[in-house]
PDB file of N, CA and C in Angstrom:
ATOM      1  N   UNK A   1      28.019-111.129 189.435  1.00 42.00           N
ATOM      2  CA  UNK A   1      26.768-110.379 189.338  1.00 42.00           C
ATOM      3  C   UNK A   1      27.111-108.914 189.107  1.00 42.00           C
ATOM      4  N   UNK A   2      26.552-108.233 188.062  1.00 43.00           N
ATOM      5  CA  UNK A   2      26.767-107.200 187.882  1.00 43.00           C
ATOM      6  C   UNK A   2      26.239-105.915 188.837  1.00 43.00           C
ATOM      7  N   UNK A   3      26.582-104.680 188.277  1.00 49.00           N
ATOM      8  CA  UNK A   3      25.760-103.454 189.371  1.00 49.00           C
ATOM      9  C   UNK A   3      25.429-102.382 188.495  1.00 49.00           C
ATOM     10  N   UNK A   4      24.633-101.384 189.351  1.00 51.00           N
ATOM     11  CA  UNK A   4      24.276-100.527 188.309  1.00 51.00           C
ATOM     12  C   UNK A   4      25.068 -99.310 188.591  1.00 51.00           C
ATOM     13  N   UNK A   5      26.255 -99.479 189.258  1.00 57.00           N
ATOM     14  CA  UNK A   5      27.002 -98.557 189.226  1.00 57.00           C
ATOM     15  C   UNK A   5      27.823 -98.807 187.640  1.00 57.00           C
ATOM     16  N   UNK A   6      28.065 -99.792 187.644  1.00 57.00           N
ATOM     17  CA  UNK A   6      29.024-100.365 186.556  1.00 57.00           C
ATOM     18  C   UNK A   6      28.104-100.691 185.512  1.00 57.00           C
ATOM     19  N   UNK A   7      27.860 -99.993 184.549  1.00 58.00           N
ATOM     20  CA  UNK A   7      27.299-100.104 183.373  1.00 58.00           C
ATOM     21  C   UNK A   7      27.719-100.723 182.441  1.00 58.00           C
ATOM     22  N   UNK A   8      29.131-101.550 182.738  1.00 62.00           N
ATOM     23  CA  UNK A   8      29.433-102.557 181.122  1.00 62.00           C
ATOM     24  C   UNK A   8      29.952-103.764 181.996  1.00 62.00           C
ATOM     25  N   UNK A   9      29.068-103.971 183.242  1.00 61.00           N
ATOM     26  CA  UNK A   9      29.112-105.670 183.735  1.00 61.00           C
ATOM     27  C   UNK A   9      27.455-105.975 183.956  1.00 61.00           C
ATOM     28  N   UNK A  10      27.094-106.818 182.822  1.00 59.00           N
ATOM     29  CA  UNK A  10      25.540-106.975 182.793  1.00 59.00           C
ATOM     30  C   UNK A  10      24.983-107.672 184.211  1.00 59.00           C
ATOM     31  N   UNK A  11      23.885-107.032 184.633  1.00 57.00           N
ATOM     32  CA  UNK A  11      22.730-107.492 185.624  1.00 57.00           C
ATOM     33  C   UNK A  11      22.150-108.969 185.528  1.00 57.00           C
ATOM     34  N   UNK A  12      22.373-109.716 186.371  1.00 64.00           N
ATOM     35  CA  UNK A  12      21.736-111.002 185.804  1.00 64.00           C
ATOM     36  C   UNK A  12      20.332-110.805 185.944  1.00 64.00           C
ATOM     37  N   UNK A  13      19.411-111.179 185.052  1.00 69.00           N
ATOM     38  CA  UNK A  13      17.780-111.081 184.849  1.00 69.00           C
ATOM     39  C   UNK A  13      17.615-111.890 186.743  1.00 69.00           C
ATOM     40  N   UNK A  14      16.030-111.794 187.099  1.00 68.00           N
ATOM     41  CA  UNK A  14      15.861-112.539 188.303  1.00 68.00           C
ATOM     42  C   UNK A  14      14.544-113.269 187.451  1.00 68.00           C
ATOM     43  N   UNK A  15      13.994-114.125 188.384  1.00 77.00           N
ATOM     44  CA  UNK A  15      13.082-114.943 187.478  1.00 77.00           C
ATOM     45  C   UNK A  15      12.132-114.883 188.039  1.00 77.00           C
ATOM     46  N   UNK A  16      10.522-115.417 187.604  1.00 78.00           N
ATOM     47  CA  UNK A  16       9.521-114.865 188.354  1.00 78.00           C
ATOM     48  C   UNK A  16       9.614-115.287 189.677  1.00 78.00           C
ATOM     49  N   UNK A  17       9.601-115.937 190.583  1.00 82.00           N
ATOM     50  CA  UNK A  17       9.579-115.964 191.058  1.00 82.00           C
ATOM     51  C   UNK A  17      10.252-115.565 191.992  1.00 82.00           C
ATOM     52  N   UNK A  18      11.568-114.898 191.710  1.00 83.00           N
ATOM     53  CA  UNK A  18      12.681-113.993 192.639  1.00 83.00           C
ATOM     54  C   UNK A  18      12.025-112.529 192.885  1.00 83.00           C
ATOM     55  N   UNK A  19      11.344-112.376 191.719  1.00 82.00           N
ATOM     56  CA  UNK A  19      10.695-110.979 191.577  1.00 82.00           C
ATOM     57  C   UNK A  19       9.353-110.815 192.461  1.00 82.00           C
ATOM     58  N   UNK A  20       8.594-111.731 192.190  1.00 85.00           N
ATOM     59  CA  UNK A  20       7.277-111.984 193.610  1.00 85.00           C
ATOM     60  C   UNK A  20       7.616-112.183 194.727  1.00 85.00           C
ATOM     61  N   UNK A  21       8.911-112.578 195.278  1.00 88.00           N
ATOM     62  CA  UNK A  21       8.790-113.072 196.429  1.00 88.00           C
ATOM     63  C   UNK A  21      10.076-111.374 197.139  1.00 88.00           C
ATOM     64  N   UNK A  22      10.773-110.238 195.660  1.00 88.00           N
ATOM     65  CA  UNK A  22      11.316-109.255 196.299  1.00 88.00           C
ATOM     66  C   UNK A  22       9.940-107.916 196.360  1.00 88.00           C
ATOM     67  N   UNK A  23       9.396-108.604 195.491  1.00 88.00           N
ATOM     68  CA  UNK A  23       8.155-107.423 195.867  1.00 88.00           C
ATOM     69  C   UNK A  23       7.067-107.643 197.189  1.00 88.00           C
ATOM     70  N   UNK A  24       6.553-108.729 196.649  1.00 90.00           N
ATOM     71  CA  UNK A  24       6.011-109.331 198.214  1.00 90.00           C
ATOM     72  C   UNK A  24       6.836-108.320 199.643  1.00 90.00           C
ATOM     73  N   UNK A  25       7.993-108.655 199.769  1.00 92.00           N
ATOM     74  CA  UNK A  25       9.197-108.615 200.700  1.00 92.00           C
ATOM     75  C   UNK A  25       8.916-107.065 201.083  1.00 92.00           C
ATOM     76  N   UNK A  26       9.221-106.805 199.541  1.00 91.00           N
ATOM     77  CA  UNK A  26       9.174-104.576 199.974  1.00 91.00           C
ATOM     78  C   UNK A  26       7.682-104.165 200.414  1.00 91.00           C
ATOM     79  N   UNK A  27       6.958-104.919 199.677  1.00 92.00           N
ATOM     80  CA  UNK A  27       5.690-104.593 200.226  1.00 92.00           C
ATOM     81  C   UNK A  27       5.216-104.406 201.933  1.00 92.00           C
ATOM     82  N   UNK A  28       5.659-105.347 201.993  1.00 93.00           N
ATOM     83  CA  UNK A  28       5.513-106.151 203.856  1.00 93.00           C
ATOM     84  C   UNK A  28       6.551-105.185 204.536  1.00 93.00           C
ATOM     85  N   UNK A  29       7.620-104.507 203.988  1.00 95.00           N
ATOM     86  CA  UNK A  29       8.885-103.764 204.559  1.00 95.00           C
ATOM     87  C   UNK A  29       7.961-102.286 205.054  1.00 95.00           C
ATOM     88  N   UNK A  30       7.081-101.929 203.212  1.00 94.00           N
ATOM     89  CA  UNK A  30       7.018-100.531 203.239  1.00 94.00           C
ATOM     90  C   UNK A  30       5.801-100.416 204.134  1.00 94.00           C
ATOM     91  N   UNK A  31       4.943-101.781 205.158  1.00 94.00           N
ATOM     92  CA  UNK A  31       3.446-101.980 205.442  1.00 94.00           C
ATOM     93  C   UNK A  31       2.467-101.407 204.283  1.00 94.00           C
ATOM     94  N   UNK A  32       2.298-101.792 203.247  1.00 90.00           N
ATOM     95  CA  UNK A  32       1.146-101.494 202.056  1.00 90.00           C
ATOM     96  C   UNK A  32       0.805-102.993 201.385  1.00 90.00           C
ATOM     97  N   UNK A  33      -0.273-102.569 201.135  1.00 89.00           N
ATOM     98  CA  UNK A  33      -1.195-103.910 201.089  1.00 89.00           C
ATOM     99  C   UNK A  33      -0.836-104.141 199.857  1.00 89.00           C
ATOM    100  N   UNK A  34      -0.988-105.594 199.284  1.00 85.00           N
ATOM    101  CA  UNK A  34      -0.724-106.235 198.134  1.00 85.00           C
ATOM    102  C   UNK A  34      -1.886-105.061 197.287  1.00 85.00           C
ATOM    103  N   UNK A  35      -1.117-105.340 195.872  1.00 82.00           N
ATOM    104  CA  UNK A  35      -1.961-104.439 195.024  1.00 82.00           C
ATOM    105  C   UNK A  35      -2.667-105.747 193.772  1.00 82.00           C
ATOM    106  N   UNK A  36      -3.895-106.206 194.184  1.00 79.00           N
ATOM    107  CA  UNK A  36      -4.707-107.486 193.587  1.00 79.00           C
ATOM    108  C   UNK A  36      -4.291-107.005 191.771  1.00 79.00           C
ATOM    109  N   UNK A  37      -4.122-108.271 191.254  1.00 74.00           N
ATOM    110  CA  UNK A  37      -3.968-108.351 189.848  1.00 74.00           C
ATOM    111  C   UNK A  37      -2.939-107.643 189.209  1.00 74.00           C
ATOM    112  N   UNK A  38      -1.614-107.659 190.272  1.00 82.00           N
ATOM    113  CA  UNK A  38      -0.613-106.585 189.795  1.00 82.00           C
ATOM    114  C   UNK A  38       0.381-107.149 190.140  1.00 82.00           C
ATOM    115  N   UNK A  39       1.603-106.746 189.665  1.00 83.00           N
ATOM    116  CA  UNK A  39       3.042-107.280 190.169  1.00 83.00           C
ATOM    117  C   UNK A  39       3.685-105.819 190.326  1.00 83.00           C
ATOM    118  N   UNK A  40       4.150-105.513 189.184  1.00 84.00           N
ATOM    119  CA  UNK A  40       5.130-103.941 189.283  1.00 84.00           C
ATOM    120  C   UNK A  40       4.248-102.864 188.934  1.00 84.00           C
ATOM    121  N   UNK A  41       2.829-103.123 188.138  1.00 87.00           N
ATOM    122  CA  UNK A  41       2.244-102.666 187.273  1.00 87.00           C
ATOM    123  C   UNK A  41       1.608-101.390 187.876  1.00 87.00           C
ATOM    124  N   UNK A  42       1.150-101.844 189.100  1.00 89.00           N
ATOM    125  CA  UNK A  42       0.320-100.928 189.980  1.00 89.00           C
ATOM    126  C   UNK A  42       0.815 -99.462 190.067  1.00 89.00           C
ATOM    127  N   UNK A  43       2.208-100.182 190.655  1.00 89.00           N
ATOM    128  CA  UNK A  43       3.285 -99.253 191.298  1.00 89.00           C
ATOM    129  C   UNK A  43       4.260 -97.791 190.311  1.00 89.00           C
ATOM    130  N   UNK A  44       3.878 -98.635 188.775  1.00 91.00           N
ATOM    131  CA  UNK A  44       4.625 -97.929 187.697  1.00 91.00           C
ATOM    132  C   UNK A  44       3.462 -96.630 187.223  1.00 91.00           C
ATOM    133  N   UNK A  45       2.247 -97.440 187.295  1.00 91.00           N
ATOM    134  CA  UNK A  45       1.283 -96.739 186.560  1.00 91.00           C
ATOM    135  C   UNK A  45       0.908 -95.219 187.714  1.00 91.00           C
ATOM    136  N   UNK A  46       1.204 -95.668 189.060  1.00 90.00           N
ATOM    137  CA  UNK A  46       1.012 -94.686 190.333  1.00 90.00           C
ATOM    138  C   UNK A  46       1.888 -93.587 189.804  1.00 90.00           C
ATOM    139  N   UNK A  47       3.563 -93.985 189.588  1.00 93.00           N
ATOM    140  CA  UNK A  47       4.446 -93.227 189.434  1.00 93.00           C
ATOM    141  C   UNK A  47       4.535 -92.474 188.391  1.00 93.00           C
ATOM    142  N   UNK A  48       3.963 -92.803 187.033  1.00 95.00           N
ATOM    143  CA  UNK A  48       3.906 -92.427 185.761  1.00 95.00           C
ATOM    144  C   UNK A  48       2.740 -91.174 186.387  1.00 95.00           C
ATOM    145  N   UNK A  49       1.452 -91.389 186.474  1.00 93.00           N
ATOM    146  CA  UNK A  49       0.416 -90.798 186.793  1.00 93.00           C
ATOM    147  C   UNK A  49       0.864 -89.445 187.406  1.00 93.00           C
ATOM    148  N   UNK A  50       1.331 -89.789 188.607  1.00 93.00           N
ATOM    149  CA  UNK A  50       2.127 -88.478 189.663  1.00 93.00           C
ATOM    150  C   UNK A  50       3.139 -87.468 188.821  1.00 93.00           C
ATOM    151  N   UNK A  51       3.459 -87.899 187.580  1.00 94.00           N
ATOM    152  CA  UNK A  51       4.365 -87.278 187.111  1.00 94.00           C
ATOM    153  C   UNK A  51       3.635 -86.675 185.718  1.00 94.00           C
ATOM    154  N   UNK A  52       2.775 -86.574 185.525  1.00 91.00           N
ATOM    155  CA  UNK A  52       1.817 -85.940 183.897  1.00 91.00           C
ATOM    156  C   UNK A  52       2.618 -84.604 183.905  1.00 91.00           C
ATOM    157  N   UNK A  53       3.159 -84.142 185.151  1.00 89.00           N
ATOM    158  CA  UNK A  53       3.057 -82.051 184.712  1.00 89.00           C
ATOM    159  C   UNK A  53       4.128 -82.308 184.146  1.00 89.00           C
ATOM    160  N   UNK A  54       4.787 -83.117 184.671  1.00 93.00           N
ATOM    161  CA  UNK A  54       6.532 -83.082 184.097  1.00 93.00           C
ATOM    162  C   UNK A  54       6.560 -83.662 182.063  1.00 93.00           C
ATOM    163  N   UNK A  55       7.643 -82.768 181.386  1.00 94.00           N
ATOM    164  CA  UNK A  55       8.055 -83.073 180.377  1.00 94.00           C
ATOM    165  C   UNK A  55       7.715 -84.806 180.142  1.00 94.00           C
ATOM    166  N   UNK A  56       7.096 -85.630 178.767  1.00 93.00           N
ATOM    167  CA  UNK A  56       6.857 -87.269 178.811  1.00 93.00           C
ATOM    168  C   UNK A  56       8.067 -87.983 178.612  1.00 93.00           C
ATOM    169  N   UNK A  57       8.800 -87.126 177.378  1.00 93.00           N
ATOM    170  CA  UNK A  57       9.911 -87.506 177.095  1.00 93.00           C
ATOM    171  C   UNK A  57      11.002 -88.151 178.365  1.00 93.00           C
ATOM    172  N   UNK A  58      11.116 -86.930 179.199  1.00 94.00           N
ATOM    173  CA  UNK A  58      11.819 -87.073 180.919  1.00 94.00           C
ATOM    174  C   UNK A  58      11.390 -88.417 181.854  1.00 94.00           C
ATOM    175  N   UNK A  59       9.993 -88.137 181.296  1.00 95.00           N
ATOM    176  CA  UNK A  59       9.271 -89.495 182.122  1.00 95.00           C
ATOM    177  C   UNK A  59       9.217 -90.543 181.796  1.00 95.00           C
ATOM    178  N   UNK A  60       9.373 -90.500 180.637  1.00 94.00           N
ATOM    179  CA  UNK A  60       9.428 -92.050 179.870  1.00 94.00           C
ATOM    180  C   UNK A  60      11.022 -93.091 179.816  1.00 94.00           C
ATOM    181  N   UNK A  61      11.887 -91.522 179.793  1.00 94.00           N
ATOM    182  CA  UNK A  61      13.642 -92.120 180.082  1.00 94.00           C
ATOM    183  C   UNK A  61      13.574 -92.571 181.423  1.00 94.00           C
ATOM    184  N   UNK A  62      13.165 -91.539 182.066  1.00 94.00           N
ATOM    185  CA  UNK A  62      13.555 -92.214 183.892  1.00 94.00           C
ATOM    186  C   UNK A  62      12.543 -93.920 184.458  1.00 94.00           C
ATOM    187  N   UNK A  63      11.219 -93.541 183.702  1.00 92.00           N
ATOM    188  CA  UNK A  63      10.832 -94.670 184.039  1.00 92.00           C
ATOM    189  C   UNK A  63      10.714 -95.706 183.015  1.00 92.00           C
ATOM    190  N   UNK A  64      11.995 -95.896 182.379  1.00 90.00           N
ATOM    191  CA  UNK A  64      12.280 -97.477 181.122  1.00 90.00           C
ATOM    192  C   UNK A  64      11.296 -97.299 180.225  1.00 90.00           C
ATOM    193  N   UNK A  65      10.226 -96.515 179.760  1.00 91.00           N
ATOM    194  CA  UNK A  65       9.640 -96.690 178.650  1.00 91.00           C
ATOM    195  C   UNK A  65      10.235 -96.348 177.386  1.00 91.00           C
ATOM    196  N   UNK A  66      10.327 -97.076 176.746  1.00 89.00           N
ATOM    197  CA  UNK A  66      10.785 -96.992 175.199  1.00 89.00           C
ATOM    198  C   UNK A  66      10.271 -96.293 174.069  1.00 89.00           C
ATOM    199  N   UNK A  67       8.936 -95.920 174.428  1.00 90.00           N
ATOM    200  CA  UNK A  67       7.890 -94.821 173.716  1.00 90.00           C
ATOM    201  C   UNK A  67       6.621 -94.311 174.752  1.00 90.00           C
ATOM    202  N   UNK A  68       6.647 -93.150 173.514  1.00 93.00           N
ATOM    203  CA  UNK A  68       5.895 -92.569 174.757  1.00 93.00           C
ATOM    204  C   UNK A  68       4.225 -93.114 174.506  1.00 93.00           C
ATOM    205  N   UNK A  69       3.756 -93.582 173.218  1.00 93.00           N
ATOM    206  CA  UNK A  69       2.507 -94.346 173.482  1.00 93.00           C
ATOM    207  C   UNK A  69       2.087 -95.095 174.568  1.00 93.00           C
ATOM    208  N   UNK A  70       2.902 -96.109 174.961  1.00 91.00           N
ATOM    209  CA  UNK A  70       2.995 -97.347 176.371  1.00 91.00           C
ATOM    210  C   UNK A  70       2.851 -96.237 177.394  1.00 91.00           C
ATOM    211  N   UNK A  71       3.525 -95.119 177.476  1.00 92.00           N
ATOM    212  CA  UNK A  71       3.607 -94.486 178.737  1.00 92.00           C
ATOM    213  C   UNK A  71       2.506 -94.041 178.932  1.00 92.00           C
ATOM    214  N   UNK A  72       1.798 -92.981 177.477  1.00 92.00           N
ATOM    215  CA  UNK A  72       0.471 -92.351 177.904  1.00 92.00           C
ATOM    216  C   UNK A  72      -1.055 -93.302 177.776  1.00 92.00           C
ATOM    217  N   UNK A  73      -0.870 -94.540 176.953  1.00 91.00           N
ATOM    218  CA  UNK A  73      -2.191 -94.891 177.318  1.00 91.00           C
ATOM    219  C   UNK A  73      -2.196 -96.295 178.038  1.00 91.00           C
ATOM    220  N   UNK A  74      -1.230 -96.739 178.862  1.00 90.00           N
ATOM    221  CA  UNK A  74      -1.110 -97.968 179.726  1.00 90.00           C
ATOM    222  C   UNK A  74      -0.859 -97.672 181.111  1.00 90.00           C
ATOM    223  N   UNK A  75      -0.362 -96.600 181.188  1.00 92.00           N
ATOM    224  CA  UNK A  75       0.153 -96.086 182.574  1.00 92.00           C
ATOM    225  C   UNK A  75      -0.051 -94.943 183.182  1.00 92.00           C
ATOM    226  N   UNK A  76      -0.423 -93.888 182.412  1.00 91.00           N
ATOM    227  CA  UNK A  76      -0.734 -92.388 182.741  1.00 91.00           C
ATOM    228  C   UNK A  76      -2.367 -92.798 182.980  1.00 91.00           C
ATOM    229  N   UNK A  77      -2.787 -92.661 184.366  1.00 90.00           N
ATOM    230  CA  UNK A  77      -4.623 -92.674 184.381  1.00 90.00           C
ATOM    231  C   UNK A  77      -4.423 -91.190 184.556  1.00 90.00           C
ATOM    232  N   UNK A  78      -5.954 -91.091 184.403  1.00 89.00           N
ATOM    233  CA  UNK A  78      -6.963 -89.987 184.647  1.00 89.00           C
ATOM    234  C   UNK A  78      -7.087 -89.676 186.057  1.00 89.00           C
ATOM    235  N   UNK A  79      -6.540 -88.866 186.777  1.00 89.00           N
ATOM    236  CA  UNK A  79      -6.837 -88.989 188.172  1.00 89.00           C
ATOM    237  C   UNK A  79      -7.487 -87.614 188.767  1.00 89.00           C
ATOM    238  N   UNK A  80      -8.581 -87.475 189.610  1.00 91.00           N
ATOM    239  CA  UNK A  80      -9.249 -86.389 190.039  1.00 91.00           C
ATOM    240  C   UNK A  80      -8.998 -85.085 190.469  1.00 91.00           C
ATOM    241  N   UNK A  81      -7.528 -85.194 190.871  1.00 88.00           N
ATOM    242  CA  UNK A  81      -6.933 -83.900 190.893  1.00 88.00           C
ATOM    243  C   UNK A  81      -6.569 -83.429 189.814  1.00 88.00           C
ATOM    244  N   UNK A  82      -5.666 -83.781 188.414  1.00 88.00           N
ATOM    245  CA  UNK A  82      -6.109 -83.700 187.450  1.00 88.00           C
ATOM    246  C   UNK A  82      -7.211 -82.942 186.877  1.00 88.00           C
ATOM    247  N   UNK A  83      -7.997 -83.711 186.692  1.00 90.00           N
ATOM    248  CA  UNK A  83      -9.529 -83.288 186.012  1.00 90.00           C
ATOM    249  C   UNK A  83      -9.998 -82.079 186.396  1.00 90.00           C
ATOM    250  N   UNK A  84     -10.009 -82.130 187.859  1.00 91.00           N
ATOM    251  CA  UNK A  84     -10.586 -80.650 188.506  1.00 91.00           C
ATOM    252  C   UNK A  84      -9.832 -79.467 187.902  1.00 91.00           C
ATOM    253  N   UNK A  85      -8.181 -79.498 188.120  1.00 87.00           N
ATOM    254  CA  UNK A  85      -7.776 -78.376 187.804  1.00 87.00           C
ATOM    255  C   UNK A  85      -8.062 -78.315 186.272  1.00 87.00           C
ATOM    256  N   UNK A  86      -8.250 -79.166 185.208  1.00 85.00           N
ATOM    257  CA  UNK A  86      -8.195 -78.920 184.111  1.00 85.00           C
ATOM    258  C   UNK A  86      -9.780 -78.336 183.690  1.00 85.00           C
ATOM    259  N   UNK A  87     -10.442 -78.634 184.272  1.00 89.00           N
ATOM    260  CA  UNK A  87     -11.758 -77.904 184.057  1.00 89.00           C
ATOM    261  C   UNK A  87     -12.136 -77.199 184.918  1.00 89.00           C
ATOM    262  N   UNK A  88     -11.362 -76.115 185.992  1.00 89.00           N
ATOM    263  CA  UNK A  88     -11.179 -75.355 187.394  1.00 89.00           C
ATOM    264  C   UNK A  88     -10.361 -74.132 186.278  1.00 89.00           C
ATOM    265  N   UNK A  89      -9.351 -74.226 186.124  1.00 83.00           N
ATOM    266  CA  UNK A  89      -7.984 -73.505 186.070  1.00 83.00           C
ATOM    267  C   UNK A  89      -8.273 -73.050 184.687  1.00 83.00           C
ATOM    268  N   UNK A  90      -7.976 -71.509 184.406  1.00 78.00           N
ATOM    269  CA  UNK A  90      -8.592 -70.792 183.278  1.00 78.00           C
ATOM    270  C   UNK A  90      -6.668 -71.219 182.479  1.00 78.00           C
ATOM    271  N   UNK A  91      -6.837 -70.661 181.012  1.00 70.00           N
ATOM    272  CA  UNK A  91      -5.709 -70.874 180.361  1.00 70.00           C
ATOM    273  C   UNK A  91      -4.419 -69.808 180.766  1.00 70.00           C
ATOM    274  N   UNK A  92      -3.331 -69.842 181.152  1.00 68.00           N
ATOM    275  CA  UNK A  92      -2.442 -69.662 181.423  1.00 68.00           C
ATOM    276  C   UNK A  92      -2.375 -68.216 180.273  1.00 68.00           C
ATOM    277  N   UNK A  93      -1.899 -66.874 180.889  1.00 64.00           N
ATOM    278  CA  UNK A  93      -2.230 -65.646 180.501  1.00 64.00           C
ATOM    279  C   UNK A  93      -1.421 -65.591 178.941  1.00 64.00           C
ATOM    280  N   UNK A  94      -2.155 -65.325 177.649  1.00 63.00           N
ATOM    281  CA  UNK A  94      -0.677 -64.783 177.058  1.00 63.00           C
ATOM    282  C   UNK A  94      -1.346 -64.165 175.861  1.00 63.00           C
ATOM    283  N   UNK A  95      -0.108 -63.846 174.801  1.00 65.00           N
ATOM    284  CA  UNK A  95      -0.200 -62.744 173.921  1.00 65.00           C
ATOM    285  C   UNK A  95      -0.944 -63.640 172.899  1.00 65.00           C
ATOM    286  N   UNK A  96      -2.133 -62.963 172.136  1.00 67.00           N
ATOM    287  CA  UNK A  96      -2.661 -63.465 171.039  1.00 67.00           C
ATOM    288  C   UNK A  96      -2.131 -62.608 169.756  1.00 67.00           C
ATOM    289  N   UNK A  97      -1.833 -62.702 168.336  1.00 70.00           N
ATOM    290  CA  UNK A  97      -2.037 -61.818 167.552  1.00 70.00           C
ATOM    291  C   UNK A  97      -3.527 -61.975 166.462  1.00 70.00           C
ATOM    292  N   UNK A  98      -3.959 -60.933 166.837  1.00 71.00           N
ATOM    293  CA  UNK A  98      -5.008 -60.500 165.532  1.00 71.00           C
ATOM    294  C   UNK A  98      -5.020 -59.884 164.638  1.00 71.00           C
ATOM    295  N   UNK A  99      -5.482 -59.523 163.840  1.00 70.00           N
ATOM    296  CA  UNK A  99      -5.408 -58.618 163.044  1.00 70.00           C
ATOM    297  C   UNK A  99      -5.918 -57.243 163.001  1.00 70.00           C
ATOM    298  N   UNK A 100      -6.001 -56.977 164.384  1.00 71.00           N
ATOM    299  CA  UNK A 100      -6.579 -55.981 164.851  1.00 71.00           C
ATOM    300  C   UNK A 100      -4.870 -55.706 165.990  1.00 71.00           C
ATOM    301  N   UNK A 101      -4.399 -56.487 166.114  1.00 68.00           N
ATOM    302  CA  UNK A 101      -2.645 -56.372 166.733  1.00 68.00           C
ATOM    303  C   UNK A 101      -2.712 -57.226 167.480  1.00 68.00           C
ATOM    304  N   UNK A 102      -1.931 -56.736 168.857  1.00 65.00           N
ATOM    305  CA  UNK A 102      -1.701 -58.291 169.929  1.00 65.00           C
ATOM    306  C   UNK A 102      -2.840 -57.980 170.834  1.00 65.00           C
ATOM    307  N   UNK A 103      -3.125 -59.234 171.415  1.00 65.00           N
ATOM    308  CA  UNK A 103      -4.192 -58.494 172.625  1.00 65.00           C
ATOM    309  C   UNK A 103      -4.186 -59.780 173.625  1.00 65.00           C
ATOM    310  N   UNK A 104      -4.738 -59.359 174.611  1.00 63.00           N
ATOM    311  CA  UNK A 104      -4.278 -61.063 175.770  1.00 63.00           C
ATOM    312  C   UNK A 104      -5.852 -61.878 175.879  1.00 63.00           C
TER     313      UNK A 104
END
């Protein structure tokens, strides 16, 4: 069985049912309630979400996405803290040029 220390001895896949019964397991470990109609999905889309401020590119390597489409419209929600600051929080100060010169 491979490790992920060792990157050129492959991981053996687990099968569904190894995978329901290690999530189940962490679930019951971490006390958090099953997440209905979900397996990893819940848990990825939480983590993706928590991470919008950060660079996608960054977010999409660390969390296995292969593009960043899948990342932003399957997994990145809309979440209320979010929203507020984006319609709260004026635009971040900076130099314009006009033709009248620079002005902020």
């Amino acid at each position: 069985l491979g490790s992920f220390q060792n990157h050129r001895t492959p991981i053996l896949r687990w099968t569904m049912p190894d995978t329901v019964e290690r999530l189940e397991r962490a679930e019951t470990l971490a006390e958090v309630p099953k997440q209905q109609g979900s397996l990893w999905h819940a848990y990825r889309r939480k983590w993706a979400t928590e991470r919008k401020h950060l660079p996608d590119r960054d977010v999409a390597a660390a969390g296995g996405w292969s593009d960043l489409a899948s990342l932003k419209t399957a997994y990145q929600q809309m979440d209320r803290a979010t929203l507020y600051r984006v319609v709260c929080e004026p635009a971040a100060d900076r130099l314009v040029f006009t033709r009248f010169g620079l002005r902020r």
